[in-house]
Tab-separated table of C-alpha atoms in Angstrom:
chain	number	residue	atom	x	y	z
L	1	UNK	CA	0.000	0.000	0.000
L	2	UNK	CA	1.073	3.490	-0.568
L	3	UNK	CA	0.440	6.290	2.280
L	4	UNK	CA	1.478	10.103	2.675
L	5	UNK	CA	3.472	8.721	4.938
L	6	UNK	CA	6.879	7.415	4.646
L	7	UNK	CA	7.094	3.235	4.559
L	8	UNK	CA	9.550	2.134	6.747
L	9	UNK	CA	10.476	-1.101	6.985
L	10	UNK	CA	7.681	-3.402	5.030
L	11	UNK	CA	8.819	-3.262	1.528
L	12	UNK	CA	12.023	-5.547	0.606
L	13	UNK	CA	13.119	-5.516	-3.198
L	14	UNK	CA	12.902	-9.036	-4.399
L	15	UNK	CA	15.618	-10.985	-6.512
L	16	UNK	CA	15.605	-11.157	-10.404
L	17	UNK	CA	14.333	-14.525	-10.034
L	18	UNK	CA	11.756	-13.978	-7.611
L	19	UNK	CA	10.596	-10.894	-9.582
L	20	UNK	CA	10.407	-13.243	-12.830
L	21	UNK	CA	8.087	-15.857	-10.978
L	22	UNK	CA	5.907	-12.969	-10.821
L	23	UNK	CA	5.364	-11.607	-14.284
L	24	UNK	CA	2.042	-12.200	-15.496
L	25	UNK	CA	1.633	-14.657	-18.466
L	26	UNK	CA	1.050	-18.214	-19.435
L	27	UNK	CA	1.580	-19.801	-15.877
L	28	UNK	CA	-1.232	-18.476	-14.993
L	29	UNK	CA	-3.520	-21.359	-16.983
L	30	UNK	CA	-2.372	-23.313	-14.589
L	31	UNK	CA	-2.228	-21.111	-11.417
L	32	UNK	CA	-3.702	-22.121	-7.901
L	33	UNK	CA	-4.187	-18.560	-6.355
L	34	UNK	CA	-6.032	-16.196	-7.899
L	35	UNK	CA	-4.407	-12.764	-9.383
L	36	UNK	CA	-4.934	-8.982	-8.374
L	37	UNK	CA	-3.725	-5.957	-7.139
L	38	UNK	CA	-4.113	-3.028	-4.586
L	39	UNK	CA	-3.769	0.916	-6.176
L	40	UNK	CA	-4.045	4.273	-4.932
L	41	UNK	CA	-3.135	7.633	-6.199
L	42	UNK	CA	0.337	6.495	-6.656
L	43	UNK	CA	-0.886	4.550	-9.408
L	44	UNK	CA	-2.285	7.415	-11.018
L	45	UNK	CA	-4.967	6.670	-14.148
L	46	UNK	CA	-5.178	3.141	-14.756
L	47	UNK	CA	-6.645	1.187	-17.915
L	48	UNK	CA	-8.355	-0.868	-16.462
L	49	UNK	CA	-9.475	-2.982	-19.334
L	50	UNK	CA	-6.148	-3.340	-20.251
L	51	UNK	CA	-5.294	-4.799	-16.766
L	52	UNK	CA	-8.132	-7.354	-16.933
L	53	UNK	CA	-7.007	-8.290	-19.817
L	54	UNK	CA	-3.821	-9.108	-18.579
L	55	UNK	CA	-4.873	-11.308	-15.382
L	56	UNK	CA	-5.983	-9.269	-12.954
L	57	UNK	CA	-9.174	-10.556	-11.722
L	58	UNK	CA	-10.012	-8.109	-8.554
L	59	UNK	CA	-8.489	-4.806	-7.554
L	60	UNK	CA	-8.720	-2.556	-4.118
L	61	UNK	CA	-8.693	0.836	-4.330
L	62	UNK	CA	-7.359	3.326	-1.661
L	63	UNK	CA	-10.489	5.368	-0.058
L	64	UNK	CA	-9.360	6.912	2.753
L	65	UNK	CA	-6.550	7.816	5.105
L	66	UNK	CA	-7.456	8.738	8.782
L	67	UNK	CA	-9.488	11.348	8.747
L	68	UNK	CA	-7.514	13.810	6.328
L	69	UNK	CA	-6.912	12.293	3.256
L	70	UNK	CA	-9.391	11.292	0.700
L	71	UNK	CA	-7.810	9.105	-2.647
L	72	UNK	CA	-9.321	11.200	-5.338
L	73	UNK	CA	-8.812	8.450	-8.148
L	74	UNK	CA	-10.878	6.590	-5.796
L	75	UNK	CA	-14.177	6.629	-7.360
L	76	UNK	CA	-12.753	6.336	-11.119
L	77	UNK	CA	-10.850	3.072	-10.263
L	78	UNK	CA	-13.674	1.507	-8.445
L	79	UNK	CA	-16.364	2.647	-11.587
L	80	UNK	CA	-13.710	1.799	-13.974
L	81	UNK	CA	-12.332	-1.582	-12.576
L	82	UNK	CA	-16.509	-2.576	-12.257
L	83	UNK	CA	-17.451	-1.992	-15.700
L	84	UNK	CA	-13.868	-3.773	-16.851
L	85	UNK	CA	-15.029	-6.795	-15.209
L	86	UNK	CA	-12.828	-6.610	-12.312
L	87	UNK	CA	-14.502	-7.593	-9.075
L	88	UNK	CA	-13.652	-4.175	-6.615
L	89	UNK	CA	-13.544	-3.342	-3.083
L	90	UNK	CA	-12.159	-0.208	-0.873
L	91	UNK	CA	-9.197	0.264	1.367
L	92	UNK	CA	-8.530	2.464	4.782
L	93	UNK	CA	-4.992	3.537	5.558
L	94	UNK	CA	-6.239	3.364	9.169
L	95	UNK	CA	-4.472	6.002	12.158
L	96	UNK	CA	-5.433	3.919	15.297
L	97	UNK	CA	-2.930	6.640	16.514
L	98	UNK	CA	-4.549	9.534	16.152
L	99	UNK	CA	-8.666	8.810	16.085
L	100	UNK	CA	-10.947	6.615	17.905
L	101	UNK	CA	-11.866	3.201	15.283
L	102	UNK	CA	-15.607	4.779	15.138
L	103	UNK	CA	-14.336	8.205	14.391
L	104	UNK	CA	-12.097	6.480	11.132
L	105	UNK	CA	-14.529	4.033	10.394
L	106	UNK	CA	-17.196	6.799	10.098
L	107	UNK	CA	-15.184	8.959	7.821
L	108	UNK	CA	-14.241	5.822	5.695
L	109	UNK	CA	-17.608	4.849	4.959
L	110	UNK	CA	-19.010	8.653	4.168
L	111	UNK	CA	-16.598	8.687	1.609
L	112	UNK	CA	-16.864	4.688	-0.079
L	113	UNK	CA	-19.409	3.472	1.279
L	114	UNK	CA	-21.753	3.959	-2.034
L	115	UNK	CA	-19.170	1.792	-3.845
L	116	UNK	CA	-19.355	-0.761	-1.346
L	117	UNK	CA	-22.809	-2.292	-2.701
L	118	UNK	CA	-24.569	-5.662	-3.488
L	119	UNK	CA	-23.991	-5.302	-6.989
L	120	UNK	CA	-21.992	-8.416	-7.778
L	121	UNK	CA	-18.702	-6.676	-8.061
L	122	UNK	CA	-17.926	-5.218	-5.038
L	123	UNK	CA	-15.854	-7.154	-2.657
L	124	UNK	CA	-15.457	-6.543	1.390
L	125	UNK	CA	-13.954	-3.559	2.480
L	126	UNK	CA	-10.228	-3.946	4.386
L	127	UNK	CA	-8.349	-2.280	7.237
L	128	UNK	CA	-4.694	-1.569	6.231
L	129	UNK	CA	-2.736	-1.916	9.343
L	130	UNK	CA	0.288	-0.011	8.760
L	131	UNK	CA	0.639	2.358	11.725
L	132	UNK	CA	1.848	1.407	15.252
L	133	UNK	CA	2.030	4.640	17.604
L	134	UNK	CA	-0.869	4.025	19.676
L	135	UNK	CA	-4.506	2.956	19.935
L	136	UNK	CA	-6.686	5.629	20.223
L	137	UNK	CA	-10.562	4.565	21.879
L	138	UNK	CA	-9.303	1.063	22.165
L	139	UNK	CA	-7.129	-1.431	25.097
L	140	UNK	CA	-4.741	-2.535	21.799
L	141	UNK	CA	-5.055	-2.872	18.187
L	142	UNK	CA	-7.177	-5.950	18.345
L	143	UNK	CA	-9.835	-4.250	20.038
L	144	UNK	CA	-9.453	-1.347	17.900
L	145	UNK	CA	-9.472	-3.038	14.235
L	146	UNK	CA	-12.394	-4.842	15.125
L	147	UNK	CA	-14.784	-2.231	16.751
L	148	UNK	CA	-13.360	-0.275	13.129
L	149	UNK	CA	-14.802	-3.249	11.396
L	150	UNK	CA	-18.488	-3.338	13.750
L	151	UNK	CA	-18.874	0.167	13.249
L	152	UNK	CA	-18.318	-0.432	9.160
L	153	UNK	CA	-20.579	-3.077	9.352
L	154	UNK	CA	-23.510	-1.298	10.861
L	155	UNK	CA	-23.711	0.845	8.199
L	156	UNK	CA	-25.532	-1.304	6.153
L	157	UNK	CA	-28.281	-4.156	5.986
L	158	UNK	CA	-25.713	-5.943	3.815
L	159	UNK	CA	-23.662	-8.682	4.995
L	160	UNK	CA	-20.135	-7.418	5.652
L	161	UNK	CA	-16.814	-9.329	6.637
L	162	UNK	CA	-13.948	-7.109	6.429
L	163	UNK	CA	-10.361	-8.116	6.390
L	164	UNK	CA	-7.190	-6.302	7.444
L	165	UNK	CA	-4.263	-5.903	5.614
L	166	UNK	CA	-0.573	-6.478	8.029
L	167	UNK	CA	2.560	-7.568	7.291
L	168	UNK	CA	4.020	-10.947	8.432
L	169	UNK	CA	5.953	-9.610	10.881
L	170	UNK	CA	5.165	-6.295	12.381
L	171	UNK	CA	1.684	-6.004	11.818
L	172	UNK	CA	0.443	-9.621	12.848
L	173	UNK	CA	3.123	-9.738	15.829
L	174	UNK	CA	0.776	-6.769	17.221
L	175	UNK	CA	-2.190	-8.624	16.834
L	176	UNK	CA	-1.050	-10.745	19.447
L	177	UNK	CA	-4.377	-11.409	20.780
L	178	UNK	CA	-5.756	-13.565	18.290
L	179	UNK	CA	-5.688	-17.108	20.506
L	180	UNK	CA	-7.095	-14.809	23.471
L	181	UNK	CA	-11.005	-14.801	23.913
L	182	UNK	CA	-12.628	-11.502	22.026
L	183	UNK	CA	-9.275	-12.454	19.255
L	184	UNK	CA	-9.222	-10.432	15.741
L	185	UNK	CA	-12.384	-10.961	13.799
L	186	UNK	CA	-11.050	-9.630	10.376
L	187	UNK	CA	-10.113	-11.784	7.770
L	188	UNK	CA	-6.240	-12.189	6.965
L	189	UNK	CA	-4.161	-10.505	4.057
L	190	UNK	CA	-0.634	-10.867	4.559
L	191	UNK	CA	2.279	-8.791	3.256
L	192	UNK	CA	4.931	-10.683	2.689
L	193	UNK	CA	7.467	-10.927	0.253
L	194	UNK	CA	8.967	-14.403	0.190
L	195	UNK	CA	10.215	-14.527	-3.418
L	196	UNK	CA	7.453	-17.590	-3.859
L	197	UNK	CA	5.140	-17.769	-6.666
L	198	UNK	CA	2.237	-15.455	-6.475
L	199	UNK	CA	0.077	-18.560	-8.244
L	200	UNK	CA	1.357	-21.254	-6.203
L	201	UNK	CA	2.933	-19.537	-3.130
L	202	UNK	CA	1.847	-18.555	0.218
L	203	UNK	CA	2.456	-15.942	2.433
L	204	UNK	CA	3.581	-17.982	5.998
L	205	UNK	CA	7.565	-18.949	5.480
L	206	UNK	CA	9.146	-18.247	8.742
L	207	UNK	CA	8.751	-19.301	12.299
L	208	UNK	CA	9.745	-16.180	13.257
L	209	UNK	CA	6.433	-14.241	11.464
L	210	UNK	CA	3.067	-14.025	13.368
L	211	UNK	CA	1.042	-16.405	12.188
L	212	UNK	CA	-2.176	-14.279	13.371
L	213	UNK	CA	-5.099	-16.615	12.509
L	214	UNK	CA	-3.621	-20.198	12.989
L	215	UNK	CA	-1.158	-20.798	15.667
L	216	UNK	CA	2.383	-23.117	14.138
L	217	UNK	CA	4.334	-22.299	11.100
L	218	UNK	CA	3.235	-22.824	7.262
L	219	UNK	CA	-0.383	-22.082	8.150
L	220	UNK	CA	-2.706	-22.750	4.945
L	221	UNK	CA	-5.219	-19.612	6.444
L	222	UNK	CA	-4.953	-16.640	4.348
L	223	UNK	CA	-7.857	-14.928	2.613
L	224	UNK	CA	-5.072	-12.371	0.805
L	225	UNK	CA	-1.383	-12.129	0.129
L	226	UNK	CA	0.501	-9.498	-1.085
L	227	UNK	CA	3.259	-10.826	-2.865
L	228	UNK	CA	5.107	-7.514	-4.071
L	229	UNK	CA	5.183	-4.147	-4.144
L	230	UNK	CA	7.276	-3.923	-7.809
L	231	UNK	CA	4.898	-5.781	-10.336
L	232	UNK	CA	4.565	-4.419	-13.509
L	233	UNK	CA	1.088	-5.137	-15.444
L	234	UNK	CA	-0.435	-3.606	-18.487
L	235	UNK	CA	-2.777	-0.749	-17.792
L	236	UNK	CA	-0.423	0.884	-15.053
L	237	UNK	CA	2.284	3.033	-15.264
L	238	UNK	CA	5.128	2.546	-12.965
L	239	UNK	CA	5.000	0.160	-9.992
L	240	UNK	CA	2.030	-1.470	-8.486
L	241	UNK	CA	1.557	-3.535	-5.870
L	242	UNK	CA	0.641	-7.520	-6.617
L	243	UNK	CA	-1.567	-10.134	-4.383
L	244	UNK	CA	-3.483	-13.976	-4.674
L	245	UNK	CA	-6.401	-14.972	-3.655
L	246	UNK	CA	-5.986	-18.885	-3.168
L	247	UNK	CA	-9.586	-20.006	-4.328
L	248	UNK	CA	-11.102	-18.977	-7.750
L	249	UNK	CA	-12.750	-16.267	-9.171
L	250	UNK	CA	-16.429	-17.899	-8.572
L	251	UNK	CA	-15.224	-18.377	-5.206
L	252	UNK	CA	-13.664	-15.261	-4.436
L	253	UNK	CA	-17.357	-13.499	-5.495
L	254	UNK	CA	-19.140	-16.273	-3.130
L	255	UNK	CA	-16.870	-15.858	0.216
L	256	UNK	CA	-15.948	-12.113	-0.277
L	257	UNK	CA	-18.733	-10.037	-2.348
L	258	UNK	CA	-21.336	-8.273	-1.008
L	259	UNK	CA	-24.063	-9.573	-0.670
């Protein structure tokens, strides 16, 4: 993800063979995971025909940041990446730091929450969990992400699961009370960038990550991976940032559309 802040510490560069297992092409016929990506105004305009054509199957779009920042490509990618055929949901660059999770969640859904519709190509909204100065409203960020994701969910008759974006290491290692009663009720995307195959990878490789929603090492339960933050597809200029899905696309509009 890209934020008006600085990134410190998430984003590795990956090898010139790991960066080759993830170009976009032929493998793909015979991919497990499913491919998309994550965009903001970083991205800038995007063809988004041109990036369906080229594999990706779902896209999330940068919404919000705290309660000062508003993505203003957001509504063109999400209208854009629809009627391209790509199956679309919305992002928060969430500042448990500085607001309570009702205050944020509030100003999230004022903004995308008319994108965020039973229309058969809008997918659950996520929490990106990027920021770790504090907890504003909330005993510690488990508490906080998920009374983020109630509040979301009340704000419509719609059935709602959110998940929440965190790397392998510093984000899920601060979601430490997952195996405690009241755990982390998001779904799990995982940043991290293993070098493995975006269509036949995952995103647990170390013992020494957080494995936040199954306890032991090589855990199967992921709902998204972000596999880089360098892929190159058609459509985009520059840089974008690459994730799987590890069902298929019928399944990923079953278990994560609105419905």
């Amino acid at each position: 993800m890209k934020t008006l802040l600085q990134r410190i510490g998430m984003k590795t560069s990956l090898g010139l063979a790991a960066a080759l297992a993830l170009v976009v092409g032929a493998q793909s016929a015979q991919a497990n995971n499913l491919f998309g990506i994550d965009v903001s105004s970083y991205q800038g305009s995007i063809n988004w025909s041109s990036a369906h054509s080229c594999g990706a199957q779902y896209g999330f779009a940068k919404a919000t940041e705290g309660t000062y920042f508003q993505d203003a490509y957001f509504n063109g990618n999400m209208n854009n990446g629809k009627a391209a055929g790509v199956q679309m949901g919305a992002y928060d660059f969430c500042r448990p730091d500085l607001y309570s999770p009702a205050t944020e969640a509030n100003y999230f859904w004022g903004f995308a929450g008319g994108k965020i519709a039973p229309d058969g190509k809008s997918l659950y909204p996520m929490a990106d969990f990027e920021v770790f100065n504090g907890h504003v409203g909330a005993a510690n960020y488990t508490a906080w992400f998920n009374a983020w994701s109630s509040t979301v969910k009340g704000k419509t008759s719609h059935f709602l699961h959110p998940v929440i974006y965190c790397s392998a290491g510093n984000g899920a290692c601060d979601l430490i009370e997952y195996d405690q009663p009241g755990g982390i009720y998001l779904s799990a995307w995982i940043a991290n960038y293993n070098g493995q195959n975006l269509y036949t990878g995952n995103p647990w490789t170390c013992c020494t990550c957080c494995n936040a929603w199954q306890q032991g090492c090589g855990g199967s339960n992921w709902t998204y991976w972000q596999v880089s933050s360098t892929g190159s597809l058609c459509g985009i200029s520059g840089n974008t940032d690459f994730d799987a899905y590890p069902l298929s696309l019928s399944e990923l509009i079953a278990y994560q559309g609105v419905k």
